[in-house]
Coordinates of C-alpha atoms in Angstrom, one line a residue:
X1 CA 0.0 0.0 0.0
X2 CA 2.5 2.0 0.8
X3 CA 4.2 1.7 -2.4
X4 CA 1.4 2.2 -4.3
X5 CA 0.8 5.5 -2.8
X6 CA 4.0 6.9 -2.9
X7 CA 3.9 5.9 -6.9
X8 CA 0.9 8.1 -7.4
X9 CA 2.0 10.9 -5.8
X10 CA 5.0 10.9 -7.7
X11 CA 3.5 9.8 -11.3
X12 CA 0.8 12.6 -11.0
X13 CA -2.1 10.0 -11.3
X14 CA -4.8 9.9 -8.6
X15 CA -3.9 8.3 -4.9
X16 CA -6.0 5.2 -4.0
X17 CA -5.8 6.2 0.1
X18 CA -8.9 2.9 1.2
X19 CA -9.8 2.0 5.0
X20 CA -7.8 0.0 6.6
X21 CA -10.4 -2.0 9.0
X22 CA -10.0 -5.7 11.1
X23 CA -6.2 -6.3 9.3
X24 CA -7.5 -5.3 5.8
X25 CA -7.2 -2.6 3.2
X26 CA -10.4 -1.2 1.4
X27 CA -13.9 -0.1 2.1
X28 CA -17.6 -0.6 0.7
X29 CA -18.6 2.5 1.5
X30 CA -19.1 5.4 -0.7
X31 CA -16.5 6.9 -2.6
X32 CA -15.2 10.3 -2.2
X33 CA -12.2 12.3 -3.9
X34 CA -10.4 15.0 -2.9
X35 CA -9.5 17.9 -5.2
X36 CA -6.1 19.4 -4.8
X37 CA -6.6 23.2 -3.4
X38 CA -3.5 24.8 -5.8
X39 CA -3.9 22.0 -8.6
X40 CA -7.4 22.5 -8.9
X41 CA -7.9 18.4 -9.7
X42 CA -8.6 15.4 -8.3
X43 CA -5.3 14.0 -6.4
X44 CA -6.8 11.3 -4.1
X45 CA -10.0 9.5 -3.3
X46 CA -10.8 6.7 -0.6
X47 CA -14.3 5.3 1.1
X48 CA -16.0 6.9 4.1
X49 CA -16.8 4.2 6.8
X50 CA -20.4 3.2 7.1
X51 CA -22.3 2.5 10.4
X52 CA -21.1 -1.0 9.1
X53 CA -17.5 -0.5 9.2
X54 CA -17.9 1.0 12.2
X55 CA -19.2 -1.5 14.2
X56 CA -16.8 -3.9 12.6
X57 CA -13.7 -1.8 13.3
X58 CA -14.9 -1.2 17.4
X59 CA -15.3 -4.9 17.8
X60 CA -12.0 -6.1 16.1
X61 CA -10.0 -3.2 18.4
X62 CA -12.4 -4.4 21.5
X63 CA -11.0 -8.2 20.9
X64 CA -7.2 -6.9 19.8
X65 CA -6.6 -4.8 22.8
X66 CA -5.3 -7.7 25.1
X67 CA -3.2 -9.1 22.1
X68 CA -1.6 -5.4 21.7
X69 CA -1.0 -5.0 25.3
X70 CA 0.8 -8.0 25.8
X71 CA 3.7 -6.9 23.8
X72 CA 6.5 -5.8 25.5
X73 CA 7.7 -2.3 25.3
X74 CA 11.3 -3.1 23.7
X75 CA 9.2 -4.8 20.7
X76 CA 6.8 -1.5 20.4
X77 CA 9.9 0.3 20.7
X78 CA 11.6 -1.3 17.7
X79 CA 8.9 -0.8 15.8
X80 CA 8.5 2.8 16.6
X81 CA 12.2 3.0 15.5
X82 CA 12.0 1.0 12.1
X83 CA 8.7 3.7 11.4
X84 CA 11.1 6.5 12.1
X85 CA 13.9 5.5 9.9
X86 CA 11.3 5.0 7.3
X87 CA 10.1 8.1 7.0
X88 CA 12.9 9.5 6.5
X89 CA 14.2 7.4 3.7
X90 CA 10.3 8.3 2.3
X91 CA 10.4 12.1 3.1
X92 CA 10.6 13.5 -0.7
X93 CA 7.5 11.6 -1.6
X94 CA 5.6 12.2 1.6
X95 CA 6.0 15.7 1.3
X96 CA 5.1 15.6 -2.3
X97 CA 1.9 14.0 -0.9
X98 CA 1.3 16.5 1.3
X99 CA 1.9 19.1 -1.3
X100 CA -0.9 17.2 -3.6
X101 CA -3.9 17.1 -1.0
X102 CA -3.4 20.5 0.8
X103 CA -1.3 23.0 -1.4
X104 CA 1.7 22.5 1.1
X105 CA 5.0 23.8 0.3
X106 CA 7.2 20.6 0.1
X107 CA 9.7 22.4 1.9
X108 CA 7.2 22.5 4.7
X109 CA 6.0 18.8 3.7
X110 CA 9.5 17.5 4.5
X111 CA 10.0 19.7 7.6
X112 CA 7.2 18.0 8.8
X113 CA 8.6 14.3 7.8
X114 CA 11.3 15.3 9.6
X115 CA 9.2 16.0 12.5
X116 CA 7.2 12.7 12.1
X117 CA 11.0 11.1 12.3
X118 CA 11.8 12.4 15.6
X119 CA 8.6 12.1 17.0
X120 CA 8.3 8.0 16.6
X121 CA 12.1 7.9 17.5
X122 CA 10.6 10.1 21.1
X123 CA 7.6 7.7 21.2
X124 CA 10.1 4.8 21.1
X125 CA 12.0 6.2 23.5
X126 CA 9.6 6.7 25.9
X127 CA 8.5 3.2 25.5
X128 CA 11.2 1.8 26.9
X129 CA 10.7 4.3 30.3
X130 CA 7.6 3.1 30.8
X131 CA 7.2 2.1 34.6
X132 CA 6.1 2.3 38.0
X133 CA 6.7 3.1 41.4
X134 CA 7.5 1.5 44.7
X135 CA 5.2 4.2 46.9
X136 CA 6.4 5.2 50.4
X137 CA 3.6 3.7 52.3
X138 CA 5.4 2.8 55.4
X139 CA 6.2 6.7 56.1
X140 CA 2.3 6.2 57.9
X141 CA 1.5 4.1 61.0
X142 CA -1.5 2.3 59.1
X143 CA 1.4 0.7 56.1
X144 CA 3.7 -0.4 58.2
X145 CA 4.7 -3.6 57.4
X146 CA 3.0 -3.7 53.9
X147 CA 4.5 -3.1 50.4
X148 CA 2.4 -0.6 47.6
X149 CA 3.5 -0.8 44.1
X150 CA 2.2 0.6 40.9
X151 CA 2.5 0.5 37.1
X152 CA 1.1 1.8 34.1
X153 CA -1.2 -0.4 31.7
X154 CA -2.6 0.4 28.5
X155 CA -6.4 2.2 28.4
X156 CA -7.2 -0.5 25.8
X157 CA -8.4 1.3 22.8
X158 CA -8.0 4.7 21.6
X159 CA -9.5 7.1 19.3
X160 CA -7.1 9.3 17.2
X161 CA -9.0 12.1 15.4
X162 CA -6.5 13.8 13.1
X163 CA -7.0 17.6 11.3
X164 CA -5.6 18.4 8.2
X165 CA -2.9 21.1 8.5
X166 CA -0.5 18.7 10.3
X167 CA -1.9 15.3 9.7
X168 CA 1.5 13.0 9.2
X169 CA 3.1 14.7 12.1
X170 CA 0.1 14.7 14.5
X171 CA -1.1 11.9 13.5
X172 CA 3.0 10.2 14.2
X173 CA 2.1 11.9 17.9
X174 CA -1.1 10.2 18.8
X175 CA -0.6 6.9 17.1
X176 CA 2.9 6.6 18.5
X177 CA 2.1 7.2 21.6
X178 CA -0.7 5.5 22.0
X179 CA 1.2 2.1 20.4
X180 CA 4.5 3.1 22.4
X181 CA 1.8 2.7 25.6
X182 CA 0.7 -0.8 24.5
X183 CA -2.8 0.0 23.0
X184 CA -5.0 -0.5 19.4
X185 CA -5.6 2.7 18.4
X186 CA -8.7 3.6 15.7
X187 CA -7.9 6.5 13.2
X188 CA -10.2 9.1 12.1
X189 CA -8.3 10.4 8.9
X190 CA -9.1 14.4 8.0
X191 CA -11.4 14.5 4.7
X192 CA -8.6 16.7 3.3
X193 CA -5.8 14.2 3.7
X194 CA -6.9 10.3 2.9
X195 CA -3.5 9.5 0.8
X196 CA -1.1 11.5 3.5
X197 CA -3.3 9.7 6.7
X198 CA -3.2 6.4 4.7
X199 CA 0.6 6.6 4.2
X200 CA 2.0 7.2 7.6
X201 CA -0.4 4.3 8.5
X202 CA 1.1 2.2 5.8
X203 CA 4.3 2.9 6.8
X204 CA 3.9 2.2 10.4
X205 CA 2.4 -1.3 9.1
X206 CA 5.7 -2.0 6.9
X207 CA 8.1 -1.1 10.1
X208 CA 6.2 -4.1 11.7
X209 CA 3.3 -2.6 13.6
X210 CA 1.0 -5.4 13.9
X211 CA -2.9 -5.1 11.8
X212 CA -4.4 -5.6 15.9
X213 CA -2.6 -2.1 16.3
X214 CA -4.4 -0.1 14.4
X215 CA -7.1 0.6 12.3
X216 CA -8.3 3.5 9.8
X217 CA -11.3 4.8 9.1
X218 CA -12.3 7.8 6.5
X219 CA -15.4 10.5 6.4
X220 CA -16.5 13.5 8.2
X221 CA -18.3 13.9 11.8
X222 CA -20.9 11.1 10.7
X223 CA -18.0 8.8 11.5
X224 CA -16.5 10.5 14.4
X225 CA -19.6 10.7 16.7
X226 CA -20.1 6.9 16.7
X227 CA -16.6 6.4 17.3
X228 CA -16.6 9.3 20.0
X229 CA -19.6 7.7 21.6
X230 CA -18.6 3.8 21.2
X231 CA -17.8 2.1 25.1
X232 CA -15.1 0.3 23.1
X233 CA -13.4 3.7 23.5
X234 CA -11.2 4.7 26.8
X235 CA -9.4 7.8 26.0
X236 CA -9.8 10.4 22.7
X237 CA -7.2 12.9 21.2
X238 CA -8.3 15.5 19.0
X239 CA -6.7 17.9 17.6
X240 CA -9.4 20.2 15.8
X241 CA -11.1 23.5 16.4
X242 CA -13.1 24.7 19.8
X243 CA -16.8 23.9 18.3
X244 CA -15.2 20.5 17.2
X245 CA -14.1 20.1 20.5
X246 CA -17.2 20.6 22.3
X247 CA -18.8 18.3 19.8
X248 CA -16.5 15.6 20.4
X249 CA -16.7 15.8 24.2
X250 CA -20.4 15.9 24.2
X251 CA -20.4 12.3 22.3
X252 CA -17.4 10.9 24.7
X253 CA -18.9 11.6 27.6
X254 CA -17.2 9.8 31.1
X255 CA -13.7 9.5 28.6
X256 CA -10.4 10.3 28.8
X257 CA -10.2 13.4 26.4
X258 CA -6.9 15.1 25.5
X259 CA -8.0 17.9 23.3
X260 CA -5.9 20.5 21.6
X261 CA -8.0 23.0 19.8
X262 CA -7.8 26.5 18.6
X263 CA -6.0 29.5 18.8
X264 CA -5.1 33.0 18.4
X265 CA -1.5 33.2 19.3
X266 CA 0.3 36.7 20.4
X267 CA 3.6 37.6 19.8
X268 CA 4.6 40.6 21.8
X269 CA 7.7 42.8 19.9
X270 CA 9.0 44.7 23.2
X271 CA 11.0 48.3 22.6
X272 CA 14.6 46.6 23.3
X273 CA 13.9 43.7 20.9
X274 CA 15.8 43.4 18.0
X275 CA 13.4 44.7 15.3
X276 CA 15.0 42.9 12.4
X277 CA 15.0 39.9 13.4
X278 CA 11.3 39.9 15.2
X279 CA 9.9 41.3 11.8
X280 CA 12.2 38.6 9.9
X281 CA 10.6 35.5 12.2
X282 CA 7.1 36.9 12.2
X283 CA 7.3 37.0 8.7
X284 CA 8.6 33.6 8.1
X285 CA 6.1 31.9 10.5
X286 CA 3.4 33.9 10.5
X287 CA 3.1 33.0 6.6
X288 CA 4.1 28.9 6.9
X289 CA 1.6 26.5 6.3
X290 CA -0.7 29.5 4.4
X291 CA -0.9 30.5 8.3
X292 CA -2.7 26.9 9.0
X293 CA -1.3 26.5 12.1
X294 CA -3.0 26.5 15.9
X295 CA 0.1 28.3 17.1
X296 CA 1.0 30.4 13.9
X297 CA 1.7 34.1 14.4
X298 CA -1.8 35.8 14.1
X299 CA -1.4 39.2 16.7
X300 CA 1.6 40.9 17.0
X301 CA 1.6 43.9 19.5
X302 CA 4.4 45.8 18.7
X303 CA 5.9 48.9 21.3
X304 CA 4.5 51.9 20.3
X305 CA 8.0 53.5 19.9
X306 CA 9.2 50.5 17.6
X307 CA 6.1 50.2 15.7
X308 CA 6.6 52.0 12.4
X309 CA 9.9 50.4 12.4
X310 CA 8.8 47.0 12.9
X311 CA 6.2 47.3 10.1
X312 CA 8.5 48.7 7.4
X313 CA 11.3 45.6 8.5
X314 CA 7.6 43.4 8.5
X315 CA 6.5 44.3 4.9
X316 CA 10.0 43.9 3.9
X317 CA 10.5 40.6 5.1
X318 CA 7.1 39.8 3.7
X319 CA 7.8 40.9 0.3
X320 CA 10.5 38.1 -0.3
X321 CA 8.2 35.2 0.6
X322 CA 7.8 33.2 -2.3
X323 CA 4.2 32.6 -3.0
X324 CA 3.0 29.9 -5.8
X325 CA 3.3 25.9 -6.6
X326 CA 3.7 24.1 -3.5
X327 CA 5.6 21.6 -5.1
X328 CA 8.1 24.0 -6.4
X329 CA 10.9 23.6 -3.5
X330 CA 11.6 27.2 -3.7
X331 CA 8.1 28.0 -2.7
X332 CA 7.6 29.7 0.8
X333 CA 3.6 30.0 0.7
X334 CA 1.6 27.8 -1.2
X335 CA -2.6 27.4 -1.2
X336 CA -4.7 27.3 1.8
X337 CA -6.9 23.9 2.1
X338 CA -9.6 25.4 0.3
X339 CA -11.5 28.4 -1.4
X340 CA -13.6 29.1 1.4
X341 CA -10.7 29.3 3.9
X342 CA -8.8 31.8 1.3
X343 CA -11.7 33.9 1.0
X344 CA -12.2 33.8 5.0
X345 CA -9.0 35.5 4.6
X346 CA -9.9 38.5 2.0
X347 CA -13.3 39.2 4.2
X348 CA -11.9 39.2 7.4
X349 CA -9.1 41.8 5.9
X350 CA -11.6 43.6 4.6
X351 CA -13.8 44.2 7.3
X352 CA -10.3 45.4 9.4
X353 CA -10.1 47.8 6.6
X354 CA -13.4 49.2 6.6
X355 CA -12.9 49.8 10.4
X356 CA -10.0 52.1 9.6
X357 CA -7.4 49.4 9.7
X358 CA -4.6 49.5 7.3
X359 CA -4.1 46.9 4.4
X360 CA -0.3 47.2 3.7
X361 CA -0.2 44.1 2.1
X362 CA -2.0 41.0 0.4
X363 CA -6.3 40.7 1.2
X364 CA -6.8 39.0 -2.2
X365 CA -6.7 35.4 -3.4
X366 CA -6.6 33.2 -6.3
X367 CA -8.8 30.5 -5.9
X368 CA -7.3 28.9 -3.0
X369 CA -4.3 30.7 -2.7
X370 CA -4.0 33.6 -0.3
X371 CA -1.7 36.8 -0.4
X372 CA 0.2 36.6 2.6
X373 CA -2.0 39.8 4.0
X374 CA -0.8 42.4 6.5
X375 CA -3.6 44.1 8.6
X376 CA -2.2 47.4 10.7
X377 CA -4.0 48.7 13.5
X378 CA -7.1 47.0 13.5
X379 CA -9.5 47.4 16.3
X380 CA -9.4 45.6 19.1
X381 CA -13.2 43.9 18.1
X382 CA -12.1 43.2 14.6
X383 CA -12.5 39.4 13.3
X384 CA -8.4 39.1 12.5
X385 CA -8.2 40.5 16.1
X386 CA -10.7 38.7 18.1
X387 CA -11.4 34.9 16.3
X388 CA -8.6 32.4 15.1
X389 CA -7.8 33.4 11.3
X390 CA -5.9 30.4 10.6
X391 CA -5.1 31.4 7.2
X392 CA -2.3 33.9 5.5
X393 CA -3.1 36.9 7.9
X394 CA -1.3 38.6 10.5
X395 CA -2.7 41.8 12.4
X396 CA 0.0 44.2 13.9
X397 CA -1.0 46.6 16.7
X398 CA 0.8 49.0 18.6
X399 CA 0.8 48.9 22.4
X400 CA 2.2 51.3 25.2
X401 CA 2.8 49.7 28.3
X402 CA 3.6 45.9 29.4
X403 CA 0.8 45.3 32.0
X404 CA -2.2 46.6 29.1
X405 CA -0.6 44.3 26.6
X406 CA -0.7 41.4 28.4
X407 CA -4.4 42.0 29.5
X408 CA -5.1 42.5 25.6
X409 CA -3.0 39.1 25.2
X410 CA -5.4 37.1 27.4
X411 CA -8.8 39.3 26.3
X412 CA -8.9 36.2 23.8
X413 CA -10.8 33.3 24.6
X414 CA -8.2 30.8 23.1
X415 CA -4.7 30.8 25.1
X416 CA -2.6 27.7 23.2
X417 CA 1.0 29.7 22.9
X418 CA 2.6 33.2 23.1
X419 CA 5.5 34.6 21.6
X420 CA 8.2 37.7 23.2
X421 CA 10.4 39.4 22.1
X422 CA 13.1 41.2 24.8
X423 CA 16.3 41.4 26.1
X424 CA 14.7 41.8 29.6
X425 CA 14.6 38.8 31.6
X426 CA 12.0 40.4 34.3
X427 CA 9.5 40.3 31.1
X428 CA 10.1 36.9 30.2
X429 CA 9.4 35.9 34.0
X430 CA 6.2 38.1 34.1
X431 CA 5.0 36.9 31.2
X432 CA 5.7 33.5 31.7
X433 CA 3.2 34.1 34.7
X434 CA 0.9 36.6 33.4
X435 CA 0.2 35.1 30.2
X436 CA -2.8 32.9 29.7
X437 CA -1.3 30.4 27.2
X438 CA 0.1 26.6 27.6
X439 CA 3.6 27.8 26.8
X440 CA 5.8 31.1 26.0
X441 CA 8.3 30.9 23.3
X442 CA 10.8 33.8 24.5
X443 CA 13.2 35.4 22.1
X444 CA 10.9 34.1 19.0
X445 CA 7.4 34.1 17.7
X446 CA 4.4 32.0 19.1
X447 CA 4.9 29.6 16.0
X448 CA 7.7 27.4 17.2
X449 CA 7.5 23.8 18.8
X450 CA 9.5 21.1 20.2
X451 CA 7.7 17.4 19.6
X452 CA 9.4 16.6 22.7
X453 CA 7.8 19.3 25.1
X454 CA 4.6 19.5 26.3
X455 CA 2.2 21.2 24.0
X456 CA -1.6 22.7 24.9
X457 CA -3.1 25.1 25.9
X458 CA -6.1 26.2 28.4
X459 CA -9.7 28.3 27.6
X460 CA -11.0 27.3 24.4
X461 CA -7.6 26.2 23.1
X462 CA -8.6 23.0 25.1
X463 CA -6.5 20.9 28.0
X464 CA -4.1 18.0 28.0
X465 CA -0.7 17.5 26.5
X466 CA 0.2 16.5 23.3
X467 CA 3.6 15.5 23.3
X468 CA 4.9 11.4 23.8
X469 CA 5.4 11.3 27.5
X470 CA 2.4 13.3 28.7
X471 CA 0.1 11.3 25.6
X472 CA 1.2 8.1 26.9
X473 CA 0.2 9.2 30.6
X474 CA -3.0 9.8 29.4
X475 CA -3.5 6.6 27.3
X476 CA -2.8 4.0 30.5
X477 CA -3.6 3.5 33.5
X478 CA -2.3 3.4 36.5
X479 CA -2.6 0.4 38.1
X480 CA -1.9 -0.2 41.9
X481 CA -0.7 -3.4 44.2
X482 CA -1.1 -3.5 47.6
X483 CA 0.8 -6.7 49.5
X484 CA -0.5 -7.1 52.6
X485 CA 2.1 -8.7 55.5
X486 CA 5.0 -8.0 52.7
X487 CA 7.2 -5.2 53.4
X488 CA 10.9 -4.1 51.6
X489 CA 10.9 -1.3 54.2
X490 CA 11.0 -3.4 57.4
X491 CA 8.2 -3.6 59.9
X492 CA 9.6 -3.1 63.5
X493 CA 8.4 0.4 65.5
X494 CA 11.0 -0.1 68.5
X495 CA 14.4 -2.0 68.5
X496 CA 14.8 -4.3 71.0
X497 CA 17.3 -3.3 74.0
X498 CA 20.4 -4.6 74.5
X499 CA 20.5 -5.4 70.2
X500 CA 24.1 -4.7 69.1
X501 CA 25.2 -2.5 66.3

């Protein structure tokens, strides 16, 4: 399958990207195609799951869940490392994939190949750390002379539900960890990207993984809610927006949810920041992905004694992004996912406009493709100001004094990650505290993230931790033994007299 896929992304001819349900590839179910957003044609098709295929694929994870759990961690981790050295020796063609379905630059297709790389290679890692503890119980009166242990055993079965600006590498995070934790995992694939979701699955089979380990399911929320409902299901990670998010915790229920959603991410540009290189990294992340991106660089507030500056250095730096064919390696912005998320993008600018913003750059399209826009001075109740773009837009504002920022910072109802930029170390520590976010990326923009480090965010950007260790803590449980009568710590109150040394 894997082969096949990689061909067709490579030959130009349409991706066959089927289910993958009880150990075997295809689907009855009806067939849908995706049409690629800069292409304009039809790069991929699959079949979305019927209540059918459903059903079959919660009972064949409900009766592989012991099988799966039984393998030891070296062997998961093995695995994990066999699927990271593969996708690296399959990054061109990935990327290229990636570049077909959802107008992707490729040179942001293999960045994120590269990313799926070290994330199984984490996932493996932290497969072989999984553990327990031997608690301190005899530190009370009442565990004297007993012995408490505990270890962490797999949920069972897990739902992965994938989005489609980062579906290889997010999908690498929850798959991988939930595998490196000893569970089946069931797939909910992103409309935009069956041939991209197929591969990495594909691959993961080729490295070993075994057909009880996973399976993959195609369509829209018809097939999530089921799935999200199902009492096959322990724990759910989504990675999708805020109504999404409520949707999908609605149908869980009493589940284990780890849910990273929205954003609007900040970047502050203090006075003693280097303007030159803040507007140069703004620039270059704030564009990435079309802008597609829960953390990418949406609100810059910029010191009001720096701000002309920074925007001159901003349009600059904007000017020599390369926008065009995503599969043209020297391309820096390519199309957005589709027409109506481009033209969310001219509207939104154009309402900032009408409200005496300043359009310095971009607010048109081409078909999917949007201008990489620049919105000055927009007020503070402006769309681009007060909802999550997630497209080719960022808003610069100017600001006066550090407390008010912040507060305007965390006036949003989404609070994922931050960026600053200073020299001054009592900032970074303020805002550290101050700031309403999961994480604050001092000395860069908001749009930056290690796969190792704990990732999410609180409000409506959700809760829970998507990186491998935190993942796998919430895919297992914790299991505890208590031996009665049995202690390692010794069970005597008093010594004896007269007992020698």
């Amino acid at each position: 399958m894997l082969d096949s896929l990689l061909k067709a992304g490579a030959d130009a001819t349409v991706a066959d990207a089927p289910p993958y349900i009880a150990g075997q590839w295809g689907g009855e179910g009806p067939a849908v195609t995706r049409t690629g957003p800069y292409l304009r044609r039809v790069v991929s098709r699959t079949t979305h799951a019927t209540d059918a295929d459903v059903s079959r694929a919660l009972g064949y994870a409900r009766s592989s869940a012991r099988a799966v759990a039984r393998l030891a961690p070296a062997a998961r981790a093995d695995i994990l490392d066999r699927a990271s050295r593969a996708a690296l020796a399959h990054r061109d063609e990935l990327a290229r994939l990636l570049a077909l379905e959802l107008g992707k630059p490729v040179k942001d297709g293999r960045g994120e190949i590269d990313r799926v790389a070290d994330t199984f290679a984490v996932c493996a890692s932290e497969a072989r750390h999984i553990g327990g503890e031997n608690l301190p119980v005899a530190g009370w009166a009442r565990g004297i002379g007993n012995t408490a242990l505990t270890y962490r055993a797999p949920a069972g079965v897990a739902l992965a539900i994938t989005p489609f600006n980062a579906p290889a590498n997010l999908l690498a995070h929850k798959l991988g960890a939930s595998f490196a934790a000893g569970n089946t995992t069931l797939v909910k694939a992103p409309p935009q990207a069956p041939a991209a979701t197929a591969a990495i699955v594909a691959l993961l089979l080729e490295a070993g993984l075994p057909p009880q380990a996973v399976q993959l399911l195609h369509g829209g929320a018809e097939v999530g809610a089921p799935l999200c409902a199902a009492d096959e299901v322990a724990v759910i990670s989504f990675t999708g927006s805020a109504a999404s998010g409520r949707a999908v915790a609605r149908a869980a229920g009493a589940k284990r949810l780890v849910l990273e959603l929205g954003g609007n991410a900040a970047t502050i540009v203090c006075e003693d920041a280097d303007i030159a290189r803040a507007a140069k990294e703004c620039a270059r992340t704030g564009y990435s992905n079309s802008g597609q991106s829960c953390i990418s660089v949406q609100r810059v507030y910029v010191h009001r004694s720096r701000y002309d500056d920074f925007l001159d250095a901003f349009a600059a730096a904007v000017d020599t992004l390369k926008v065009g064919d995503p599969l043209d390696p020297a391309t820096d912005v390519g199309s957005m996912v589709d027409e109506e998320a481009a033209e969310r993008v001219v509207s939104w600018s154009a309402e900032a406009a009408a409200c005496g913003a300043r359009l310095l750059r971009g607010g048109t399209r081409d078909g999917a493709t949007a201008a990489p826009t620049i919105v000055a001075g927009p007020p503070e109740s402006a769309s681009v100001v007060v909802h999550e773009v997630f497209g080719a837009l960022v808003a610069v504002l100017p600001y006066d004094d550090f407390d008010a920022v912040i507060d305007a910072c965390n006036a949003s109802n989404y609070g994922l990650q931050a960026g600053l930029f200073t020299r001054d170390l009592g900032r970074v520590v303020t805002a550290w505290r101050e700031l309403q976010t999961g994480a604050l990326i001092a000395g860069g923009s908001s749009n930056y993230r290690l796969d190792h480090v704990p990732f999410g965010g609180v409000k409506d950007s959700g809760f829970g931790r998507e990186t491998p260790r935190s993942m796998i803590e919430d895919y297992t449980v914790l299991k505890t033994l208590v031996l009665r009568g049995l202690s390692v710590w010794g069970d005597a109150t008093t010594l004896d007299e007269g007992t020698g040394a």
